[in-house]
Structures are given as C-alpha cells and as structure tokens.
Coordinates of C-alpha atoms and ligand atoms in Angstrom, one line a residue:
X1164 CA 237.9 -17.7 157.6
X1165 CA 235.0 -19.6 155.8
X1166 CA 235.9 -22.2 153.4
X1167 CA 233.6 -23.6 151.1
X1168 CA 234.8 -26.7 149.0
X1169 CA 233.1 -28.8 145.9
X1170 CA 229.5 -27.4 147.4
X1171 CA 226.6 -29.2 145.7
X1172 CA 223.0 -29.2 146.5
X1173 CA 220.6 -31.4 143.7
X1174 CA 216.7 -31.3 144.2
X1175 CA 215.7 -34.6 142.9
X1176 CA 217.6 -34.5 139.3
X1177 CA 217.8 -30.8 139.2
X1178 CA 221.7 -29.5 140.4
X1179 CA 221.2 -26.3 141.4
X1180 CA 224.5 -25.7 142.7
X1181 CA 227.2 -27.3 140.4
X1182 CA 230.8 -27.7 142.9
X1183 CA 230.8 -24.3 144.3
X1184 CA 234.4 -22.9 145.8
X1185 CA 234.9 -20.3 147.5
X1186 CA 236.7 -18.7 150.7
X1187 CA 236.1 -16.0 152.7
X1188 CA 238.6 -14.2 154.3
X1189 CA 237.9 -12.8 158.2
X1190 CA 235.8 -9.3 158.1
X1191 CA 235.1 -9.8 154.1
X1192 CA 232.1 -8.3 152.2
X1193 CA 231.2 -10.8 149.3
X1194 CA 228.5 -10.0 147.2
X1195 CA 227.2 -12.3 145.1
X1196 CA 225.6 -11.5 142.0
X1197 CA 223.7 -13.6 139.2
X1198 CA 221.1 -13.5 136.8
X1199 CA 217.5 -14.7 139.0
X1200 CA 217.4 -18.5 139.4
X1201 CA 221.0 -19.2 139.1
X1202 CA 221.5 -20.4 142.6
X1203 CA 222.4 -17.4 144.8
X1204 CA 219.6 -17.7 147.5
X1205 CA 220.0 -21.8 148.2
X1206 CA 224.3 -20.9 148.2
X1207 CA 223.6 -18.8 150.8
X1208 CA 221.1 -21.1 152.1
X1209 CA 223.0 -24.0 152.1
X1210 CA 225.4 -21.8 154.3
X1211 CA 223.3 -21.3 157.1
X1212 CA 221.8 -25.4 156.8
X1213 CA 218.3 -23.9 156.3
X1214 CA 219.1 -26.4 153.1
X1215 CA 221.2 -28.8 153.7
X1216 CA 223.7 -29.6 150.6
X1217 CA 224.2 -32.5 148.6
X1218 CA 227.5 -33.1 148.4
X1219 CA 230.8 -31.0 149.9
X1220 CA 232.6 -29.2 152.8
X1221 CA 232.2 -26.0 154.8
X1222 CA 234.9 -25.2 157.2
X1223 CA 234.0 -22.0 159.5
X1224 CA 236.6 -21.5 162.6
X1225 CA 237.2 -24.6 164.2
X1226 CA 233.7 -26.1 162.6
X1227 CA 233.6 -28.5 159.7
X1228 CA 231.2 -30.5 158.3
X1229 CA 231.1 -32.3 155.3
X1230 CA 228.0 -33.4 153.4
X1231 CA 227.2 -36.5 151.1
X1232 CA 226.7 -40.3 151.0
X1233 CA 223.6 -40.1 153.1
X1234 CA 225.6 -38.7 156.1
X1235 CA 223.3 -36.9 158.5
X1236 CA 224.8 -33.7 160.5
X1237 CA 223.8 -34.2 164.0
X1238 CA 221.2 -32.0 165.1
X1239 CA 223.4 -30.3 167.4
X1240 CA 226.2 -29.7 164.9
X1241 CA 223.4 -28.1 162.7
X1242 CA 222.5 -25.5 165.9
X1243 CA 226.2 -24.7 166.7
X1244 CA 226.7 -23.6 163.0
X1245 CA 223.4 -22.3 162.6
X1246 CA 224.6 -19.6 165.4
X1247 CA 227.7 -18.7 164.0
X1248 CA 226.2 -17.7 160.4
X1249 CA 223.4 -15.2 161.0
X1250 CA 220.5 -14.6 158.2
X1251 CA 218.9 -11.3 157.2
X1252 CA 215.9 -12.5 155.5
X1253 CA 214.5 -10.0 151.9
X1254 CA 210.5 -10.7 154.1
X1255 CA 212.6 -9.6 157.4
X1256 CA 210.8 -12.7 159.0
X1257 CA 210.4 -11.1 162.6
X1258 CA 207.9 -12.7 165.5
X1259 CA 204.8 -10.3 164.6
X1260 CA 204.0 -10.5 168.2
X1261 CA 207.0 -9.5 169.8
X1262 CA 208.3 -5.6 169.8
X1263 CA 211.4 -4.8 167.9
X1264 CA 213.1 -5.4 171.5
X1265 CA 212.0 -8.6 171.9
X1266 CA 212.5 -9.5 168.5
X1267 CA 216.4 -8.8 168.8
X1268 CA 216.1 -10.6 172.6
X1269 CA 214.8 -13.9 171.5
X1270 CA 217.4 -15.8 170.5
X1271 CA 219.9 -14.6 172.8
X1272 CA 217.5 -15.9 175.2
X1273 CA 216.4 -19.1 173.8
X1274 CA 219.4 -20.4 172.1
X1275 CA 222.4 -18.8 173.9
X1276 CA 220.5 -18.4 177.3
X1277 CA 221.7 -15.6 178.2
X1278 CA 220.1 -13.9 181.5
X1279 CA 216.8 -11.7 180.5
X1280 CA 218.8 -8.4 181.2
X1281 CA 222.1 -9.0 179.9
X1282 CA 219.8 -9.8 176.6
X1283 CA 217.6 -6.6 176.8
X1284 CA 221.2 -4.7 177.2
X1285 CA 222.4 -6.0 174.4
X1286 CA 219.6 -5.7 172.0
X1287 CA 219.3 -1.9 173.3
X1288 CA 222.6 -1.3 172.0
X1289 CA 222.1 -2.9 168.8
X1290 CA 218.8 -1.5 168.0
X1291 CA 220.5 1.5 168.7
X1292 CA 223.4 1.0 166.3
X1293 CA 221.0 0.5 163.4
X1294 CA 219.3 3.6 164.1
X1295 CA 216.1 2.2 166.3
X1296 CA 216.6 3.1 169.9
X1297 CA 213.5 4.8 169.9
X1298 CA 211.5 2.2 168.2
X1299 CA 212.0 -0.7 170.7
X1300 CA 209.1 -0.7 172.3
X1301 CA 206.8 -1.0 168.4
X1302 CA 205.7 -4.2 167.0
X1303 CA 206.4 -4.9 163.5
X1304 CA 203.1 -3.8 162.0
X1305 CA 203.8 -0.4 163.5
X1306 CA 207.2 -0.5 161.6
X1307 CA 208.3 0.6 158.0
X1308 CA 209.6 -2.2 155.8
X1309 CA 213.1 -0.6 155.7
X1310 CA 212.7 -0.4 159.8
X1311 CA 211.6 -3.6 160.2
X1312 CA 214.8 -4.9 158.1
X1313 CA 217.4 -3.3 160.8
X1314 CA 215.7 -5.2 163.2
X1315 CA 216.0 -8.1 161.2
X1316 CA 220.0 -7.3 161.2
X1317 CA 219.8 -6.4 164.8
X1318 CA 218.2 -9.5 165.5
X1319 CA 221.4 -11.5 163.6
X1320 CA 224.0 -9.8 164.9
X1321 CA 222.7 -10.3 168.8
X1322 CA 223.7 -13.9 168.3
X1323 CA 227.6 -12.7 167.6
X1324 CA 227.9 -14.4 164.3
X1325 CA 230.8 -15.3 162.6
X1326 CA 229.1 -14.5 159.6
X1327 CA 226.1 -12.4 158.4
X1328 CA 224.6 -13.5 155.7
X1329 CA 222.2 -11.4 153.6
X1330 CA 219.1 -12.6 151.3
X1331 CA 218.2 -9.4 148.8
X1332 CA 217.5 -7.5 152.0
X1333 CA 216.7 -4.6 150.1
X1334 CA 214.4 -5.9 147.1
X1335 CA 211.4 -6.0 149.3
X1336 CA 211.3 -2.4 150.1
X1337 CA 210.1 0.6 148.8
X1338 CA 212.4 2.8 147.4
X1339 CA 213.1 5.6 149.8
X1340 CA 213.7 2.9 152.0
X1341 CA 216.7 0.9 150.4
X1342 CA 219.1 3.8 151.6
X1343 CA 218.9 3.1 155.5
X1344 CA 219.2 -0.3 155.0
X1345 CA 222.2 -0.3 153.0
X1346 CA 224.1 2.4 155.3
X1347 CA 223.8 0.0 158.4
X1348 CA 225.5 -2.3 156.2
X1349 CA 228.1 -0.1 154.7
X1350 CA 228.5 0.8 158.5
X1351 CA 229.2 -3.1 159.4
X1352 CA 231.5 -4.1 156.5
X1353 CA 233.7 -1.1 157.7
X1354 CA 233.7 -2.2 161.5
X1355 CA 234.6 -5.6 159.8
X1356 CA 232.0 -7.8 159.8
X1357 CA 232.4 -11.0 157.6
X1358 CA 229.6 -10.6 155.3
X1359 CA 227.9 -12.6 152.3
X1360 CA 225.9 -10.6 150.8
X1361 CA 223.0 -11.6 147.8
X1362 CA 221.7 -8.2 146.0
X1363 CA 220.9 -6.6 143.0
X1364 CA 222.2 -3.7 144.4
X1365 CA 225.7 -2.9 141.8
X1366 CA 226.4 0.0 143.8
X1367 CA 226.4 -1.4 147.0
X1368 CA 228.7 -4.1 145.2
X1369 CA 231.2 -2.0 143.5
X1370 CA 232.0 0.3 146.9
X1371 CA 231.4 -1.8 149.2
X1372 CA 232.4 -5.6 148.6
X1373 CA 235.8 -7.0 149.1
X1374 CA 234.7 -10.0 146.1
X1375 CA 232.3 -10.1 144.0
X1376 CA 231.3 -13.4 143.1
X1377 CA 229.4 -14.2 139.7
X1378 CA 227.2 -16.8 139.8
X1379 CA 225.7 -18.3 136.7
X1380 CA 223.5 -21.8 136.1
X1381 CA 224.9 -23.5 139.4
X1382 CA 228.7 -22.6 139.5
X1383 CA 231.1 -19.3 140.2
X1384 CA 231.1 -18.3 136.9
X1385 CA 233.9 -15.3 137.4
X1386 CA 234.9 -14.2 140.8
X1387 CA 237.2 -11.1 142.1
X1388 CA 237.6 -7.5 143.1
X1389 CA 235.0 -5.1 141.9
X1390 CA 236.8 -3.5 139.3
X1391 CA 237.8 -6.3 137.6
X1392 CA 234.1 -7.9 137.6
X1393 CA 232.8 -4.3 136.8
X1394 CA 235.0 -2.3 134.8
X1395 CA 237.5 -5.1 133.3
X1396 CA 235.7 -8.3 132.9
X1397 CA 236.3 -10.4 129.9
X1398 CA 233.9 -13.1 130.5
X1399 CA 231.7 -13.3 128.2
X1400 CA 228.6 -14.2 130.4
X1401 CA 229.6 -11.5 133.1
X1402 CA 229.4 -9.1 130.5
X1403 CA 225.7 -10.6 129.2
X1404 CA 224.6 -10.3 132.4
X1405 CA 226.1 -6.8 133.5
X1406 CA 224.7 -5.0 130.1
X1407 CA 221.2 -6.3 130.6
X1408 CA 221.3 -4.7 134.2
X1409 CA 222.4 -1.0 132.7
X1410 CA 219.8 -2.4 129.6
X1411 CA 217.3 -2.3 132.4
X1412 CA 217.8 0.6 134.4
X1413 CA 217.8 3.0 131.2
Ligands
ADP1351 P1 218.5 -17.3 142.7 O1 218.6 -16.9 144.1 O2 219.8 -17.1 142.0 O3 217.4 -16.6 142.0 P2 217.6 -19.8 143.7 O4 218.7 -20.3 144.5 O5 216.4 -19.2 144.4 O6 218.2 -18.8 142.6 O7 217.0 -21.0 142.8 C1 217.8 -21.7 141.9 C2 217.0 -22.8 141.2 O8 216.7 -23.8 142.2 C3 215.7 -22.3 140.6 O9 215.5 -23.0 139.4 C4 214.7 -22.8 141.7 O10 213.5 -23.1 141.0 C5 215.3 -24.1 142.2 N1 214.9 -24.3 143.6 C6 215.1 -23.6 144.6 N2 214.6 -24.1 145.8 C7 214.1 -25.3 145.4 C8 213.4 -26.3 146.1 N3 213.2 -26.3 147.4 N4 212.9 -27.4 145.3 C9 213.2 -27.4 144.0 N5 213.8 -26.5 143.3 C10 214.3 -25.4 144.0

C-alpha cells in the first residue's frame, strides 16, 4: 500500500501541487487524469524523488519519509525508494548505446548488483513478456517508438518495483503504435501490478483502472471508480474537462 499525505511541491511562489491525498491499495491501477499543466507529471514525479516535494508524507511498505522544514532525505533513503517506484518515461529515455538487453540489464546490475547472468536471465524473460524476445540484441535506433517503450517497461519492472509508475507512455507514439503499448499494460494491471498511471488515454482509464483520480490546478479535484468519474460525475469541473475531451475527438 502507498500512502500519500498533505503532498505539496511549490517552485519558488508557484504551488503546483496544493495538499495532495491519496492511497493506493496493493496491485491497483490509478489513472490520473487532468487538464495539461495541472500537476499530473511532477505528482507522479514527486513519487519517484526525481522532484523532491515541498511539504508532506509518502509511506510505501515499511518506507516513509516525510518532506518539509528544510529536511534533507539522505541520499541513500532517496536510492532505496527510488528502486521500489519504477518510471516509464513518454521519451522512453533508454541508454542509446546499449541493446534493448542491456538496456533492461543495467540497473539490475548497477544498483541491485546482481551477478551479470542472473541479470541477462531476467531481462530475457521480461523482454520476452512484453513481446521483444527477438529484439534483444537491437539498439534503440533500430527500434519503433512503441518497441522502444516496452523496453522502457521492461527496463522498470527488472528492478521488482513496488510500483510502476507511468508518464503519458503513449503520447509520444505514432498511432498504430499506442495499441501494443497499452496491452503490456492491460496485461500487468491484471497480473496485479500496483500501477500509477498519467494518460490521456479515457479508454485505457475506464477498463482498466481501479481509481481514477482527477486532478485540477494542484489538488484531487474528484477521485473514484471509473464509472462514477465517467458516466456519473457531478462535479462540475470533471464534467468541463471530460466534454472538452469528446469536444476534441469529434
Ligand atoms: P501536467 O503534467 O498536468 O501537464 P505538470 O506537472 O507538468 O502538469 O506542470 C504543472 C505546472 O508546474 C505547470 O504550470 C508547469 O509549468 C509547472 N512546472 C513544472 N515543472 C516545473 C519546474 N521545474 N519549474 C517551474 N515550474 C514547473
């Protein structure tokens, strides 16, 4: 279970995330939703300390740390919680001069230290799960975007996470491409992952997520099953935001 309590994060006078609550039960898909610049990407930033919040606490397993009054989080705090919230960039961020192997390797390497071949083992398997086996050996270049992004999930989940966390994984791609993408992660929600997921993607949301979460100018403006965010809402800026999607697509 992740719980997230009175999260802030302020850049300079600007509060970009206004007291943010939230938690997540064990093998949960949350997607959160939002109109662009609302705060989604630094919530789901602040989760994996790439920024590190203002003010509040985040309690994952038996880890907790709490932010605020100048406190620092020991640099070794920050990697132990790092590991245990993987990210699945939109711009897939992979090593362009590593293979797709060695992509999914490194970390297990470097960080966990695992030995070289229980590493290579493991990121067979997973490159395999996401549909790559026979793409190990290629370097990024020689890979699709939508190919490059399940190694980029591979690559997270070879850590063993506690959480994946997702970053518009699809809004980079072309396309024809989206549909891959989003059946490795239909596939992990139902082997029950815990995963937080930031997309534009409704459908994804509405069959896929446990929660949907709603956030507008800094704080969880509605939160709750899909059908109630997308068939039943009442609140009035859910509704704003839902009819300029369909508005959109037409
Ligand atoms: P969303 O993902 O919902 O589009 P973001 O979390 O990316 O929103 O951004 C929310 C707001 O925070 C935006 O106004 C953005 O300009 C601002 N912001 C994000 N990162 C920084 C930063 N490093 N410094 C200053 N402002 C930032």
């Amino acid at each position: 279970m992740i719980e997230i309590v009175n999260l802030h994060k302020r850049y300079g006078q600007f509060e970009v995330l206004k007291g943010i609550n939230l938690t997540i039960e064990r093998g949960n898909t949350v997607v959160v939703i939002g109109p662009s610049g609302s705060g989604k990407t630094t919530f789901l930033r602040c989760l994996n300390l790439l920024e590190i919040p203002t003010e509040g606490t985040i309690t994952l397993g038996n880890q907790q740390l709490t932010f605020g009054d100048g406190k620092r989080i020991a640099e070794d705090k920050q990697i132990a919680f790092r590991q245990q919230t993987g990210m699945v960039f939109q711009s897939y961020n992979l090593f362009p001069h590593m293979t797709a192997l060695e992509n999914v390797m490194e970390g297990q390497v470097t960080v966990l230290k695992r030995p070289k071949e229980t590493a290579r083992k493991k990121a067979f398997d997973l490159l395999e799960k996401v549909g790559l086996k026979d793409w190990a050996g290629m370097y990024p270049h020689q890979l699709s975007g939508g190919q490059q992004q399940r190694v980029g999930i591979a690559r997270a989940m070879a850590m063993d996470p506690a959480v994946l966390l997702f970053d518009e994984p699809t809004s980079a791609l072309d396309p024809e491409l989206v549909g891959d993408v989003l059946r490795v992660m239909k596939d992990l929600a139902r082997e029950g992952m815990t995963m937080v997921v930031v997309t534009h993607e409704m459908n994804f949301a509405r069959h896929v997520a446990d929660q949907v979460i709603f956030i507008d100018q800094g704080v969880i403006a509605e939160q709750g099953p899909p059908e109630q965010i997308f068939e039943h809402t009442k609140n009035e800026r859910t509704l704003q935001f839902l009819n300029k999607l369909t508005g959109e697509s037409l």
